[in-house]
PDB file of C-alpha atoms in Angstrom:
ATOM      1  CA  UNK A 529      17.303  -4.260   3.425  1.00 66.00           C
ATOM      2  CA  UNK A 530      15.631  -1.789   1.059  1.00 84.00           C
ATOM      3  CA  UNK A 531      15.537   1.801   2.319  1.00 92.00           C
ATOM      4  CA  UNK A 532      13.067   4.195   0.681  1.00 93.00           C
ATOM      5  CA  UNK A 533      12.739   7.975   1.002  1.00 93.00           C
ATOM      6  CA  UNK A 534       9.067   8.807   1.472  1.00 93.00           C
ATOM      7  CA  UNK A 535       7.615  12.281   2.108  1.00 93.00           C
ATOM      8  CA  UNK A 536      10.651  13.546   3.978  1.00 93.00           C
ATOM      9  CA  UNK A 537      11.415  10.325   5.842  1.00 95.00           C
ATOM     10  CA  UNK A 538      13.430   7.205   5.201  1.00 96.00           C
ATOM     11  CA  UNK A 539      11.649   3.906   5.799  1.00 96.00           C
ATOM     12  CA  UNK A 540      13.010   0.355   5.678  1.00 95.00           C
ATOM     13  CA  UNK A 541      10.987  -2.192   3.743  1.00 93.00           C
ATOM     14  CA  UNK A 542      11.101  -5.085   6.213  1.00 95.00           C
ATOM     15  CA  UNK A 543       8.780  -7.800   7.477  1.00 95.00           C
ATOM     16  CA  UNK A 544       8.357  -8.429  11.190  1.00 96.00           C
ATOM     17  CA  UNK A 545      10.653 -11.465  11.023  1.00 97.00           C
ATOM     18  CA  UNK A 546      13.318  -9.525   9.148  1.00 97.00           C
ATOM     19  CA  UNK A 547      13.084  -6.738  11.728  1.00 97.00           C
ATOM     20  CA  UNK A 548      13.508  -9.175  14.619  1.00 98.00           C
ATOM     21  CA  UNK A 549      16.564 -10.685  12.915  1.00 97.00           C
ATOM     22  CA  UNK A 550      17.999  -7.195  12.457  1.00 97.00           C
ATOM     23  CA  UNK A 551      17.434  -6.392  16.152  1.00 98.00           C
ATOM     24  CA  UNK A 552      19.244  -9.593  17.171  1.00 98.00           C
ATOM     25  CA  UNK A 553      22.193  -8.510  15.050  1.00 97.00           C
ATOM     26  CA  UNK A 554      22.177  -5.048  16.661  1.00 98.00           C
ATOM     27  CA  UNK A 555      22.181  -6.542  20.162  1.00 98.00           C
ATOM     28  CA  UNK A 556      25.004  -8.893  19.202  1.00 97.00           C
ATOM     29  CA  UNK A 557      27.133  -5.955  17.989  1.00 97.00           C
ATOM     30  CA  UNK A 558      26.378  -4.119  21.231  1.00 96.00           C
ATOM     31  CA  UNK A 559      26.581  -0.468  20.123  1.00 96.00           C
ATOM     32  CA  UNK A 560      23.634   1.789  21.092  1.00 98.00           C
ATOM     33  CA  UNK A 561      21.026   2.011  18.320  1.00 98.00           C
ATOM     34  CA  UNK A 562      17.805   4.007  18.283  1.00 98.00           C
ATOM     35  CA  UNK A 563      14.842   2.410  16.547  1.00 98.00           C
ATOM     36  CA  UNK A 564      11.949   4.501  15.218  1.00 97.00           C
ATOM     37  CA  UNK A 565       8.640   3.918  13.462  1.00 96.00           C
ATOM     38  CA  UNK A 566       6.795   6.269  11.166  1.00 95.00           C
ATOM     39  CA  UNK A 567       3.104   6.829  10.516  1.00 92.00           C
ATOM     40  CA  UNK A 568       1.018   9.607   8.986  1.00 91.00           C
ATOM     41  CA  UNK A 569       1.118  11.655  12.183  1.00 91.00           C
ATOM     42  CA  UNK A 570       4.893  11.457  12.443  1.00 94.00           C
ATOM     43  CA  UNK A 571       5.345  12.442   8.787  1.00 95.00           C
ATOM     44  CA  UNK A 572       3.330  15.576   9.587  1.00 93.00           C
ATOM     45  CA  UNK A 573       5.374  16.240  12.733  1.00 94.00           C
ATOM     46  CA  UNK A 574       8.631  15.813  10.841  1.00 95.00           C
ATOM     47  CA  UNK A 575       7.548  18.399   8.277  1.00 94.00           C
ATOM     48  CA  UNK A 576       7.223  20.939  11.116  1.00 94.00           C
ATOM     49  CA  UNK A 577      10.057  19.750  13.370  1.00 96.00           C
ATOM     50  CA  UNK A 578      13.453  19.560  11.675  1.00 96.00           C
ATOM     51  CA  UNK A 579      15.126  18.163  14.802  1.00 97.00           C
ATOM     52  CA  UNK A 580      12.697  15.242  14.814  1.00 97.00           C
ATOM     53  CA  UNK A 581      13.214  14.719  11.079  1.00 97.00           C
ATOM     54  CA  UNK A 582      16.975  14.557  11.573  1.00 97.00           C
ATOM     55  CA  UNK A 583      16.664  12.080  14.458  1.00 97.00           C
ATOM     56  CA  UNK A 584      14.367   9.788  12.466  1.00 97.00           C
ATOM     57  CA  UNK A 585      16.428   9.940   9.280  1.00 97.00           C
ATOM     58  CA  UNK A 586      19.700   9.124  11.039  1.00 96.00           C
ATOM     59  CA  UNK A 587      18.229   6.070  12.767  1.00 97.00           C
ATOM     60  CA  UNK A 588      19.639   2.749  11.485  1.00 96.00           C
ATOM     61  CA  UNK A 589      16.244   1.016  11.649  1.00 97.00           C
ATOM     62  CA  UNK A 590      12.963   2.672  10.626  1.00 97.00           C
ATOM     63  CA  UNK A 591       9.746   0.646  10.358  1.00 97.00           C
ATOM     64  CA  UNK A 592       6.411   1.513   8.758  1.00 95.00           C
ATOM     65  CA  UNK A 593       4.105   1.635  11.769  1.00 92.00           C
ATOM     66  CA  UNK A 594       0.995   2.936   9.991  1.00 83.00           C
ATOM     67  CA  UNK A 595      -0.973   1.200   7.257  1.00 86.00           C
ATOM     68  CA  UNK A 596      -1.120   4.625   5.621  1.00 89.00           C
ATOM     69  CA  UNK A 597       2.667   4.472   5.122  1.00 92.00           C
ATOM     70  CA  UNK A 598       2.425   1.087   3.383  1.00 91.00           C
ATOM     71  CA  UNK A 599      -0.366   2.378   1.134  1.00 91.00           C
ATOM     72  CA  UNK A 600       1.581   5.552   0.314  1.00 92.00           C
ATOM     73  CA  UNK A 601       4.703   3.534  -0.539  1.00 92.00           C
ATOM     74  CA  UNK A 602       2.749   1.317  -2.940  1.00 91.00           C
ATOM     75  CA  UNK A 603       0.857   4.264  -4.440  1.00 90.00           C
ATOM     76  CA  UNK A 604       4.124   6.087  -5.100  1.00 91.00           C
ATOM     77  CA  UNK A 605       5.781   3.027  -6.632  1.00 89.00           C
ATOM     78  CA  UNK A 606       8.073   1.975  -3.768  1.00 89.00           C
ATOM     79  CA  UNK A 607       8.756  -1.505  -2.451  1.00 85.00           C
ATOM     80  CA  UNK A 608       6.513  -2.111   0.577  1.00 83.00           C
ATOM     81  CA  UNK A 609       6.687  -5.407   2.461  1.00 83.00           C
ATOM     82  CA  UNK A 610       4.329  -5.094   5.422  1.00 89.00           C
ATOM     83  CA  UNK A 611       3.326  -2.931   8.330  1.00 91.00           C
ATOM     84  CA  UNK A 612       5.478  -3.440  11.446  1.00 94.00           C
ATOM     85  CA  UNK A 613       3.726  -1.637  14.289  1.00 93.00           C
ATOM     86  CA  UNK A 614       5.587  -0.456  17.359  1.00 93.00           C
ATOM     87  CA  UNK A 615       3.335  -2.349  19.756  1.00 94.00           C
ATOM     88  CA  UNK A 616       3.606  -5.622  17.804  1.00 95.00           C
ATOM     89  CA  UNK A 617       7.381  -5.305  17.584  1.00 97.00           C
ATOM     90  CA  UNK A 618       7.457  -4.528  21.313  1.00 98.00           C
ATOM     91  CA  UNK A 619       5.482  -7.678  22.160  1.00 97.00           C
ATOM     92  CA  UNK A 620       7.586  -9.813  19.815  1.00 98.00           C
ATOM     93  CA  UNK A 621      10.807  -8.471  21.319  1.00 98.00           C
ATOM     94  CA  UNK A 622       9.644  -9.295  24.832  1.00 98.00           C
ATOM     95  CA  UNK A 623       8.997 -12.871  23.710  1.00 98.00           C
ATOM     96  CA  UNK A 624      12.358 -12.986  21.915  1.00 98.00           C
ATOM     97  CA  UNK A 625      14.111 -11.607  25.009  1.00 98.00           C
ATOM     98  CA  UNK A 626      12.677 -14.392  27.170  1.00 98.00           C
ATOM     99  CA  UNK A 627      13.998 -16.942  24.658  1.00 97.00           C
ATOM    100  CA  UNK A 628      17.436 -15.370  24.179  1.00 97.00           C
ATOM    101  CA  UNK A 629      18.088 -14.108  27.707  1.00 97.00           C
ATOM    102  CA  UNK A 630      18.070 -10.414  26.788  1.00 98.00           C
ATOM    103  CA  UNK A 631      17.580  -8.019  29.696  1.00 98.00           C
ATOM    104  CA  UNK A 632      14.695  -5.558  29.184  1.00 98.00           C
ATOM    105  CA  UNK A 633      13.941  -2.185  30.791  1.00 98.00           C
ATOM    106  CA  UNK A 634      10.536  -0.452  30.796  1.00 98.00           C
ATOM    107  CA  UNK A 635      10.457   3.352  30.971  1.00 98.00           C
ATOM    108  CA  UNK A 636       7.301   5.463  30.784  1.00 97.00           C
ATOM    109  CA  UNK A 637       3.588   5.782  31.608  1.00 97.00           C
ATOM    110  CA  UNK A 638       2.134   6.042  35.114  1.00 97.00           C
ATOM    111  CA  UNK A 639       3.660   4.030  37.959  1.00 97.00           C
ATOM    112  CA  UNK A 640       0.728   1.627  38.286  1.00 97.00           C
ATOM    113  CA  UNK A 641       0.631   1.113  34.516  1.00 98.00           C
ATOM    114  CA  UNK A 642       4.315   0.275  34.061  1.00 98.00           C
ATOM    115  CA  UNK A 643       4.158  -2.027  37.096  1.00 98.00           C
ATOM    116  CA  UNK A 644       1.156  -3.818  35.581  1.00 98.00           C
ATOM    117  CA  UNK A 645       2.962  -4.296  32.245  1.00 98.00           C
ATOM    118  CA  UNK A 646       6.053  -5.694  33.966  1.00 98.00           C
ATOM    119  CA  UNK A 647       3.924  -8.050  36.056  1.00 98.00           C
ATOM    120  CA  UNK A 648       1.922  -9.260  33.045  1.00 98.00           C
ATOM    121  CA  UNK A 649       5.042  -9.930  30.990  1.00 98.00           C
ATOM    122  CA  UNK A 650       6.753 -11.689  33.901  1.00 97.00           C
ATOM    123  CA  UNK A 651       3.712 -13.959  34.276  1.00 97.00           C
ATOM    124  CA  UNK A 652       3.563 -14.602  30.534  1.00 97.00           C
ATOM    125  CA  UNK A 653       7.306 -15.226  30.234  1.00 97.00           C
ATOM    126  CA  UNK A 654       8.729 -16.574  33.533  1.00 97.00           C
ATOM    127  CA  UNK A 655      12.252 -16.661  32.044  1.00 96.00           C
ATOM    128  CA  UNK A 656      12.159 -12.977  31.077  1.00 98.00           C
ATOM    129  CA  UNK A 657      14.980 -10.998  32.690  1.00 98.00           C
ATOM    130  CA  UNK A 658      13.652  -7.627  33.852  1.00 98.00           C
ATOM    131  CA  UNK A 659      16.555  -5.181  34.057  1.00 98.00           C
ATOM    132  CA  UNK A 660      14.306  -2.577  35.670  1.00 98.00           C
ATOM    133  CA  UNK A 661      11.432  -0.173  35.160  1.00 98.00           C
ATOM    134  CA  UNK A 662      10.504   3.437  35.868  1.00 98.00           C
ATOM    135  CA  UNK A 663       7.440   5.626  35.325  1.00 97.00           C
ATOM    136  CA  UNK A 664       7.554   8.430  32.777  1.00 96.00           C
ATOM    137  CA  UNK A 665       7.049  11.351  35.161  1.00 96.00           C
ATOM    138  CA  UNK A 666      10.255  13.267  35.808  1.00 96.00           C
ATOM    139  CA  UNK A 667      11.879  16.677  35.512  1.00 95.00           C
ATOM    140  CA  UNK A 668      14.325  17.360  32.689  1.00 95.00           C
ATOM    141  CA  UNK A 669      17.097  17.766  35.257  1.00 97.00           C
ATOM    142  CA  UNK A 670      16.623  14.096  36.255  1.00 97.00           C
ATOM    143  CA  UNK A 671      17.228  12.749  32.733  1.00 98.00           C
ATOM    144  CA  UNK A 672      20.967  12.216  33.092  1.00 98.00           C
ATOM    145  CA  UNK A 673      20.552  10.287  36.341  1.00 98.00           C
ATOM    146  CA  UNK A 674      17.772   8.162  34.859  1.00 98.00           C
ATOM    147  CA  UNK A 675      19.955   7.321  31.851  1.00 98.00           C
ATOM    148  CA  UNK A 676      22.847   6.370  34.155  1.00 98.00           C
ATOM    149  CA  UNK A 677      20.535   4.134  36.218  1.00 98.00           C
ATOM    150  CA  UNK A 678      19.476   2.371  33.022  1.00 98.00           C
ATOM    151  CA  UNK A 679      23.149   1.869  32.162  1.00 98.00           C
ATOM    152  CA  UNK A 680      23.727   0.299  35.589  1.00 98.00           C
ATOM    153  CA  UNK A 681      20.843  -2.109  34.946  1.00 98.00           C
ATOM    154  CA  UNK A 682      22.806  -3.590  31.989  1.00 98.00           C
ATOM    155  CA  UNK A 683      19.685  -3.669  29.846  1.00 98.00           C
ATOM    156  CA  UNK A 684      19.959  -5.043  26.317  1.00 98.00           C
ATOM    157  CA  UNK A 685      16.669  -3.474  25.232  1.00 98.00           C
ATOM    158  CA  UNK A 686      14.957  -0.339  26.563  1.00 98.00           C
ATOM    159  CA  UNK A 687      11.289   0.380  25.811  1.00 98.00           C
ATOM    160  CA  UNK A 688      10.432   4.087  26.144  1.00 98.00           C
ATOM    161  CA  UNK A 689       6.716   4.849  26.441  1.00 97.00           C
ATOM    162  CA  UNK A 690       6.456   8.582  25.729  1.00 93.00           C
ATOM    163  CA  UNK A 691       4.599  10.392  22.978  1.00 89.00           C
ATOM    164  CA  UNK A 692       6.298  11.950  19.941  1.00 89.00           C
ATOM    165  CA  UNK A 693       8.463  13.935  19.565  1.00 94.00           C
ATOM    166  CA  UNK A 694       9.564  13.666  23.218  1.00 95.00           C
ATOM    167  CA  UNK A 695      10.488   9.987  23.040  1.00 96.00           C
ATOM    168  CA  UNK A 696      12.604  10.372  19.909  1.00 97.00           C
ATOM    169  CA  UNK A 697      14.376  13.429  21.322  1.00 97.00           C
ATOM    170  CA  UNK A 698      15.006  11.861  24.737  1.00 98.00           C
ATOM    171  CA  UNK A 699      16.338   8.599  23.312  1.00 98.00           C
ATOM    172  CA  UNK A 700      18.564  10.455  20.859  1.00 98.00           C
ATOM    173  CA  UNK A 701      19.991  12.620  23.657  1.00 98.00           C
ATOM    174  CA  UNK A 702      20.643   9.791  26.134  1.00 98.00           C
ATOM    175  CA  UNK A 703      21.170   6.574  24.171  1.00 98.00           C
ATOM    176  CA  UNK A 704      24.939   6.716  24.603  1.00 98.00           C
ATOM    177  CA  UNK A 705      24.603   7.336  28.348  1.00 98.00           C
ATOM    178  CA  UNK A 706      22.148   4.434  28.676  1.00 98.00           C
ATOM    179  CA  UNK A 707      24.508   2.200  26.733  1.00 98.00           C
ATOM    180  CA  UNK A 708      21.788  -0.324  25.843  1.00 98.00           C
ATOM    181  CA  UNK A 709      22.293  -1.841  22.371  1.00 98.00           C
ATOM    182  CA  UNK A 710      18.652  -1.350  21.304  1.00 98.00           C
ATOM    183  CA  UNK A 711      16.299   1.427  22.401  1.00 98.00           C
ATOM    184  CA  UNK A 712      12.842   1.894  20.938  1.00 98.00           C
ATOM    185  CA  UNK A 713       9.959   4.252  21.583  1.00 97.00           C
ATOM    186  CA  UNK A 714       6.675   2.438  22.146  1.00 96.00           C
ATOM    187  CA  UNK A 715       4.312   5.389  22.575  1.00 91.00           C
ATOM    188  CA  UNK A 716       1.098   4.379  24.345  1.00 90.00           C
ATOM    189  CA  UNK A 717       1.816   0.628  24.222  1.00 95.00           C
ATOM    190  CA  UNK A 718       2.083   0.279  28.007  1.00 97.00           C
ATOM    191  CA  UNK A 719      -1.454   1.689  28.393  1.00 94.00           C
ATOM    192  CA  UNK A 720      -2.790  -0.792  25.828  1.00 93.00           C
ATOM    193  CA  UNK A 721      -1.115  -3.821  27.419  1.00 95.00           C
ATOM    194  CA  UNK A 722      -2.231  -2.749  30.907  1.00 95.00           C
ATOM    195  CA  UNK A 723      -5.816  -2.370  29.658  1.00 90.00           C
ATOM    196  CA  UNK A 724      -6.043   1.406  30.193  1.00 86.00           C
ATOM    197  CA  UNK A 725      -6.824   1.926  26.505  1.00 82.00           C
ATOM    198  CA  UNK A 726      -8.133  -0.622  24.020  1.00 71.00           C
ATOM    199  CA  UNK A 727      -6.593  -1.542  20.695  1.00 67.00           C
ATOM    200  CA  UNK A 728      -8.751  -1.804  17.588  1.00 57.00           C
ATOM    201  CA  UNK A 729     -10.027  -5.216  16.418  1.00 68.00           C
ATOM    202  CA  UNK A 730      -7.856  -7.066  13.917  1.00 71.00           C
ATOM    203  CA  UNK A 731     -10.082  -6.211  10.959  1.00 63.00           C
ATOM    204  CA  UNK A 732      -9.697  -2.492  11.665  1.00 63.00           C
ATOM    205  CA  UNK A 733      -5.925  -2.871  12.006  1.00 64.00           C
ATOM    206  CA  UNK A 734      -5.680  -4.685   8.674  1.00 67.00           C
ATOM    207  CA  UNK A 735      -7.963  -2.299   6.795  1.00 61.00           C
ATOM    208  CA  UNK A 736      -6.222   0.808   8.064  1.00 63.00           C
ATOM    209  CA  UNK A 737      -8.970   2.048  10.386  1.00 59.00           C
ATOM    210  CA  UNK A 738      -7.148   1.565  13.660  1.00 67.00           C
ATOM    211  CA  UNK A 739      -6.801   5.361  13.876  1.00 59.00           C
ATOM    212  CA  UNK A 740     -10.620   5.722  13.848  1.00 57.00           C
ATOM    213  CA  UNK A 741     -10.977   3.287  16.760  1.00 54.00           C
ATOM    214  CA  UNK A 742      -8.438   5.357  18.692  1.00 62.00           C
ATOM    215  CA  UNK A 743     -10.294   8.547  17.759  1.00 56.00           C
ATOM    216  CA  UNK A 744     -13.676   7.394  19.095  1.00 61.00           C
ATOM    217  CA  UNK A 745     -12.082   6.651  22.485  1.00 64.00           C
ATOM    218  CA  UNK A 746     -10.802  10.242  22.831  1.00 64.00           C
ATOM    219  CA  UNK A 747     -12.508  12.357  20.132  1.00 61.00           C
ATOM    220  CA  UNK A 748     -11.655  15.802  21.501  1.00 61.00           C
ATOM    221  CA  UNK A 749      -7.977  15.054  22.041  1.00 62.00           C
ATOM    222  CA  UNK A 750      -7.504  13.103  18.824  1.00 57.00           C
ATOM    223  CA  UNK A 751      -9.554  15.169  16.353  1.00 50.00           C
ATOM    224  CA  UNK A 752      -6.685  17.371  15.169  1.00 61.00           C
ATOM    225  CA  UNK A 753      -4.195  14.514  14.993  1.00 59.00           C
ATOM    226  CA  UNK A 754      -6.391  12.184  12.978  1.00 57.00           C
ATOM    227  CA  UNK A 755      -8.858  14.208  10.919  1.00 56.00           C
ATOM    228  CA  UNK A 756      -6.780  17.301  10.223  1.00 63.00           C
ATOM    229  CA  UNK A 757      -3.550  15.286  10.235  1.00 66.00           C
ATOM    230  CA  UNK A 758      -4.789  12.552   7.897  1.00 69.00           C
ATOM    231  CA  UNK A 759      -6.025  15.104   5.352  1.00 80.00           C
ATOM    232  CA  UNK A 760      -2.627  16.792   5.500  1.00 80.00           C
ATOM    233  CA  UNK A 761      -0.901  13.444   4.932  1.00 77.00           C
ATOM    234  CA  UNK A 762      -3.115  12.577   1.942  1.00 77.00           C
ATOM    235  CA  UNK A 763      -2.365  15.999   0.455  1.00 86.00           C
ATOM    236  CA  UNK A 764       1.378  15.340   0.810  1.00 80.00           C
ATOM    237  CA  UNK A 765       0.998  11.976  -0.950  1.00 78.00           C
ATOM    238  CA  UNK A 766      -1.016  13.474  -3.814  1.00 84.00           C
ATOM    239  CA  UNK A 767       1.502  16.291  -4.285  1.00 79.00           C
ATOM    240  CA  UNK A 768       4.329  13.742  -4.422  1.00 79.00           C
ATOM    241  CA  UNK A 769       2.425  11.692  -7.020  1.00 75.00           C
ATOM    242  CA  UNK A 770       1.817  14.832  -9.089  1.00 87.00           C
ATOM    243  CA  UNK A 771       5.534  15.677  -9.039  1.00 78.00           C
ATOM    244  CA  UNK A 772       6.341  12.151 -10.181  1.00 76.00           C
TER     245      UNK A 772
END
């Protein structure tokens, strides 16, 4: 596994298949591991949030979620295999869990959304072992109890559907209490699978314009993240190239 340091963040140059193999190994070992992905938005967040940067950079497995990360790696002369998005890894791990008998836990989103995701996956994979699920609405004081409940479920994999940096911080704080071998943040993936939000067509995903499809669905909320944020990311890449 090749690990590169890019714009303040480590990133592992792995294909989807290599990532899945690595996750199997992590589950076999059985010690709690936090998985993270990085994209342009998270690089910007990490520059402002040192706690988040520390959490990401101490994670044993870091995938390039955004096409912008793959482009930046190539532009700056680093080894870049392929984009491994959080939602695609999530879907592949659910399939793998049904095949291998891993127990999965879903945590996040609204109650009707997480229920819909669980139901859809159970229909798609009848052999899938659901360890449990819970919506993402809770008070901070409930976190310890939630983590202990997840531990009782004996989940092998926990999918946490919060936004950044909350999901990274929560997983980092409670992964040992949960005790699950593999915990990953999946952001808004539950909403996409349940049909609440739509994912961009394949051609937009492959050409790096998935962010624009997301923007046109919620332009007011996403303007700062994508237009201001993307310009900031490009500036960081150009500065790094200049220093090289």
